[in-house]
Amino acid sequence: MAYENIIFDVTDGVATITFNRPKALNAINGQLLDELASALDEIEADEQVRVLVLTGAGEKSFVAGADISELATFNTLQGKLFSRKGQLIFSRLQDLSIPVIAAVNGFALGGGSEIALASDFIYAAETATFGLPEITLGIIPGFGGTQRLARLIGINRAKEMIFTGAMVKAPEAEKIGLVNRVFPKDKLMEETYKTAKGIAKKGKVSLREAKKSVNNGMNVEIGIGFQIEADAFGICMASPDAKEGTGAFLEKRKAEFKGS
Ligand code: CO8
């Protein structure tokens, strides 16, 4: 698929999706969602990709939300279907078998915050701004935000952000656990790729099983979570990567994971 609203790149096992609608501060329209889904298809089909980085084109914005000019035309059914479409695609991000890092370079508002919330963790430029301002438009977060934000930062803080629509600057976002790390804006991508490349050198099976274990354990009773972890551990032990990792330690050399 030729992309018009995103830039898709794969270098040294790290895929990058850059949201790219600069005239609308990279806001999400239906076409952008289709392109995001298509890029995820490409990633899933490419054994070499070990990590995905999400970011926004330009200095000002990561993603400024759903495209309000498109949203404003929706009737009830169209709104519901668009919400569902976004939820399903963002859930694919959350469930992707490789780690996903959101590098938030500017405004991450509404659907932009919701994309970041579907990633595994968020790095932010110190100039980045988060927020779920849907309430000021007479609507609510509809791409998973009411669910993921409360799980990440706690129900009361999530309700405060959703009910007020207030903007949260990166340092505050870090304090409340929405963001993992904050960097000067000219260091954000360098630091993100440093982490991404480090992760890309790890075993693909163990990354996949670790992510699955944490994600699937979040919504079940802890005893079931332990069982999920033990099953995932067993899958890792059966992998050539586990033989390589443990063997390399015992032979006092660096592990060379082949990703199986
Ligand atoms: N949609 C469409 N266009 C946008 C959006 C957007 N979300 N955000 C910015 N733009 C456009 C502006 O209209 C403007 O275009 P133009 O130059 O043609 O007038 C251009 O981008 C630049 O924006 P501003 O001039 O407004 O730039 P400022 O620096 O003054 O302000 C802000 C930047 C604060 C980011 C401001 O643009 C803003 O408030 N944007 C809207 C943010 C917002 O409310 N986002 C939430 C949208 S709703 C949503 O995300 C719901 C998700 C769930 C959907 C569920 C399915 C139904």
PDB file of C-alpha atoms and ligand atoms in Angstrom, residues 21-29 33 60-61 63-71 74-76 78-87 90 107-114 129 131-137 139-145 167, ligand 1:
ATOM      1  CA  ARG A  21      -0.667  14.972   8.262  1.00  0.00           C
ATOM      2  CA  PRO A  22       1.149  18.203   9.130  1.00  0.00           C
ATOM      3  CA  LYS A  23      -1.679  20.505   7.983  1.00  0.00           C
ATOM      4  CA  ALA A  24      -3.971  18.952  10.624  1.00  0.00           C
ATOM      5  CA  LEU A  25      -1.275  18.368  13.297  1.00  0.00           C
ATOM      6  CA  ASN A  26      -1.271  14.677  12.269  1.00  0.00           C
ATOM      7  CA  ALA A  27      -4.936  14.178  13.235  1.00  0.00           C
ATOM      8  CA  ILE A  28      -6.403  10.728  12.595  1.00  0.00           C
ATOM      9  CA  ASN A  29      -8.860  10.339   9.729  1.00  0.00           C
ATOM     10  CA  LEU A  33      -6.375   4.371  10.323  1.00  0.00           C
ATOM     11  CA  LYS A  60       4.615  20.480  17.080  1.00  0.00           C
ATOM     12  CA  SER A  61       2.481  17.393  17.223  1.00  0.00           C
ATOM     13  CA  VAL A  63      -1.202  13.286  16.928  1.00  0.00           C
ATOM     14  CA  ALA A  64      -3.752  16.013  17.776  1.00  0.00           C
ATOM     15  CA  GLY A  65      -6.625  13.524  18.007  1.00  0.00           C
ATOM     16  CA  ALA A  66      -9.262  12.307  15.630  1.00  0.00           C
ATOM     17  CA  ASP A  67      -9.828  14.647  12.696  1.00  0.00           C
ATOM     18  CA  ILE A  68     -12.577  16.893  14.022  1.00  0.00           C
ATOM     19  CA  SER A  69     -13.735  17.968  10.554  1.00  0.00           C
ATOM     20  CA  GLU A  70     -14.442  14.295   9.744  1.00  0.00           C
ATOM     21  CA  LEU A  71     -15.904  13.542  13.213  1.00  0.00           C
ATOM     22  CA  PHE A  74     -20.781  11.444  11.756  1.00  0.00           C
ATOM     23  CA  ASN A  75     -24.224  10.215  12.765  1.00  0.00           C
ATOM     24  CA  THR A  76     -24.675   7.753  15.657  1.00  0.00           C
ATOM     25  CA  GLN A  78     -20.861   6.182  11.870  1.00  0.00           C
ATOM     26  CA  GLY A  79     -19.478   7.406  15.218  1.00  0.00           C
ATOM     27  CA  LYS A  80     -19.863   3.979  16.769  1.00  0.00           C
ATOM     28  CA  LEU A  81     -18.276   2.224  13.788  1.00  0.00           C
ATOM     29  CA  PHE A  82     -15.344   4.660  13.702  1.00  0.00           C
ATOM     30  CA  SER A  83     -14.810   4.210  17.432  1.00  0.00           C
ATOM     31  CA  ARG A  84     -14.846   0.421  17.005  1.00  0.00           C
ATOM     32  CA  LYS A  85     -12.488   0.561  14.032  1.00  0.00           C
ATOM     33  CA  GLY A  86      -9.968   2.640  16.001  1.00  0.00           C
ATOM     34  CA  GLN A  87     -10.310   0.416  19.067  1.00  0.00           C
ATOM     35  CA  PHE A  90      -5.151   0.165  18.569  1.00  0.00           C
ATOM     36  CA  PHE A 107       0.608  17.308  21.177  1.00  0.00           C
ATOM     37  CA  ALA A 108      -0.849  13.899  22.006  1.00  0.00           C
ATOM     38  CA  LEU A 109      -4.492  14.815  22.358  1.00  0.00           C
ATOM     39  CA  GLY A 110      -7.640  12.689  22.271  1.00  0.00           C
ATOM     40  CA  GLY A 111      -6.988   9.832  19.850  1.00  0.00           C
ATOM     41  CA  GLY A 112      -3.291  10.824  19.929  1.00  0.00           C
ATOM     42  CA  SER A 113      -3.065  10.068  23.641  1.00  0.00           C
ATOM     43  CA  GLU A 114      -5.070   6.919  22.984  1.00  0.00           C
ATOM     44  CA  THR A 129       1.474  17.743  25.924  1.00  0.00           C
ATOM     45  CA  GLY A 131      -4.751  15.298  27.155  1.00  0.00           C
ATOM     46  CA  LEU A 132      -8.177  13.838  26.488  1.00  0.00           C
ATOM     47  CA  PRO A 133     -10.055  17.012  25.497  1.00  0.00           C
ATOM     48  CA  GLU A 134     -13.048  15.189  23.961  1.00  0.00           C
ATOM     49  CA  ILE A 135     -15.351  16.446  26.743  1.00  0.00           C
ATOM     50  CA  THR A 136     -14.838  19.990  25.432  1.00  0.00           C
ATOM     51  CA  LEU A 137     -16.276  18.776  22.082  1.00  0.00           C
ATOM     52  CA  ILE A 139     -17.983  13.632  23.161  1.00  0.00           C
ATOM     53  CA  ILE A 140     -15.796  11.137  25.061  1.00  0.00           C
ATOM     54  CA  PRO A 141     -12.555   9.277  24.304  1.00  0.00           C
ATOM     55  CA  GLY A 142     -13.598   6.524  21.902  1.00  0.00           C
ATOM     56  CA  PHE A 143     -10.396   4.743  20.927  1.00  0.00           C
ATOM     57  CA  GLY A 144      -9.920   2.932  24.250  1.00  0.00           C
ATOM     58  CA  GLY A 145      -8.929   5.953  26.360  1.00  0.00           C
ATOM     59  CA  MET A 167      -3.735  19.389  29.104  1.00  0.00           C
TER      60      MET A 167
HETATM   61  N1  CO8 B   1      -8.683  17.626  13.742  1.00  0.00           N
HETATM   62  C1  CO8 B   1      -8.624  18.363  12.611  1.00  0.00           C
HETATM   63  N2  CO8 B   1      -7.804  19.424  12.431  1.00  0.00           N
HETATM   64  C2  CO8 B   1      -6.996  19.723  13.462  1.00  0.00           C
HETATM   65  C3  CO8 B   1      -6.999  19.020  14.677  1.00  0.00           C
HETATM   66  C4  CO8 B   1      -7.884  17.918  14.793  1.00  0.00           C
HETATM   67  N3  CO8 B   1      -7.947  17.142  15.875  1.00  0.00           N
HETATM   68  N4  CO8 B   1      -6.107  19.586  15.514  1.00  0.00           N
HETATM   69  C5  CO8 B   1      -5.548  20.616  14.847  1.00  0.00           C
HETATM   70  N5  CO8 B   1      -6.090  20.709  13.600  1.00  0.00           N
HETATM   71  C6  CO8 B   1      -5.774  21.684  12.560  1.00  0.00           C
HETATM   72  C7  CO8 B   1      -6.382  23.058  12.877  1.00  0.00           C
HETATM   73  O1  CO8 B   1      -7.741  23.086  12.482  1.00  0.00           O
HETATM   74  C8  CO8 B   1      -5.487  23.957  12.082  1.00  0.00           C
HETATM   75  O2  CO8 B   1      -5.876  23.899  10.741  1.00  0.00           O
HETATM   76  P1  CO8 B   1      -5.961  25.280   9.841  1.00  0.00           P
HETATM   77  O3  CO8 B   1      -4.524  25.776   9.825  1.00  0.00           O
HETATM   78  O4  CO8 B   1      -6.437  24.802   8.529  1.00  0.00           O
HETATM   79  O5  CO8 B   1      -6.865  26.189  10.563  1.00  0.00           O
HETATM   80  C9  CO8 B   1      -4.119  23.295  12.176  1.00  0.00           C
HETATM   81  O6  CO8 B   1      -4.372  21.925  12.544  1.00  0.00           O
HETATM   82  C10 CO8 B   1      -3.227  23.905  13.230  1.00  0.00           C
HETATM   83  O7  CO8 B   1      -3.940  23.927  14.454  1.00  0.00           O
HETATM   84  P2  CO8 B   1      -4.182  25.259  15.326  1.00  0.00           P
HETATM   85  O8  CO8 B   1      -4.152  26.459  14.453  1.00  0.00           O
HETATM   86  O9  CO8 B   1      -5.388  25.043  16.152  1.00  0.00           O
HETATM   87  O10 CO8 B   1      -2.854  25.224  16.204  1.00  0.00           O
HETATM   88  P3  CO8 B   1      -2.677  25.842  17.673  1.00  0.00           P
HETATM   89  O11 CO8 B   1      -1.224  25.791  17.959  1.00  0.00           O
HETATM   90  O12 CO8 B   1      -3.369  27.132  17.804  1.00  0.00           O
HETATM   91  O13 CO8 B   1      -3.426  24.789  18.638  1.00  0.00           O
HETATM   92  C11 CO8 B   1      -4.029  22.611  19.436  1.00  0.00           C
HETATM   93  C12 CO8 B   1      -2.964  23.475  18.721  1.00  0.00           C
HETATM   94  C13 CO8 B   1      -4.165  23.047  20.888  1.00  0.00           C
HETATM   95  C14 CO8 B   1      -3.569  21.166  19.364  1.00  0.00           C
HETATM   96  C15 CO8 B   1      -5.396  22.790  18.718  1.00  0.00           C
HETATM   97  O14 CO8 B   1      -5.194  22.579  17.321  1.00  0.00           O
HETATM   98  C16 CO8 B   1      -6.455  21.857  19.175  1.00  0.00           C
HETATM   99  O15 CO8 B   1      -7.045  22.042  20.228  1.00  0.00           O
HETATM  100  N6  CO8 B   1      -6.757  20.798  18.369  1.00  0.00           N
HETATM  101  C17 CO8 B   1      -7.808  19.883  18.664  1.00  0.00           C
HETATM  102  C18 CO8 B   1      -7.406  18.899  19.744  1.00  0.00           C
HETATM  103  C19 CO8 B   1      -8.548  17.977  20.122  1.00  0.00           C
HETATM  104  O16 CO8 B   1      -9.604  18.410  20.559  1.00  0.00           O
HETATM  105  N7  CO8 B   1      -8.359  16.657  19.928  1.00  0.00           N
HETATM  106  C20 CO8 B   1      -9.336  15.675  20.231  1.00  0.00           C
HETATM  107  C21 CO8 B   1     -10.146  15.360  19.000  1.00  0.00           C
HETATM  108  S1  CO8 B   1     -11.500  14.265  19.307  1.00  0.00           S
HETATM  109  C22 CO8 B   1     -10.782  12.732  19.433  1.00  0.00           C
HETATM  110  O17 CO8 B   1      -9.595  12.571  19.347  1.00  0.00           O
HETATM  111  C23 CO8 B   1     -11.729  11.594  19.648  1.00  0.00           C
HETATM  112  C24 CO8 B   1     -11.029  10.245  19.518  1.00  0.00           C
HETATM  113  C25 CO8 B   1     -12.027   9.154  19.605  1.00  0.00           C
HETATM  114  C26 CO8 B   1     -12.886   9.107  18.362  1.00  0.00           C
HETATM  115  C27 CO8 B   1     -13.875   8.012  18.479  1.00  0.00           C
HETATM  116  C28 CO8 B   1     -14.582   7.767  17.159  1.00  0.00           C
HETATM  117  C29 CO8 B   1     -15.806   8.553  16.947  1.00  0.00           C
END
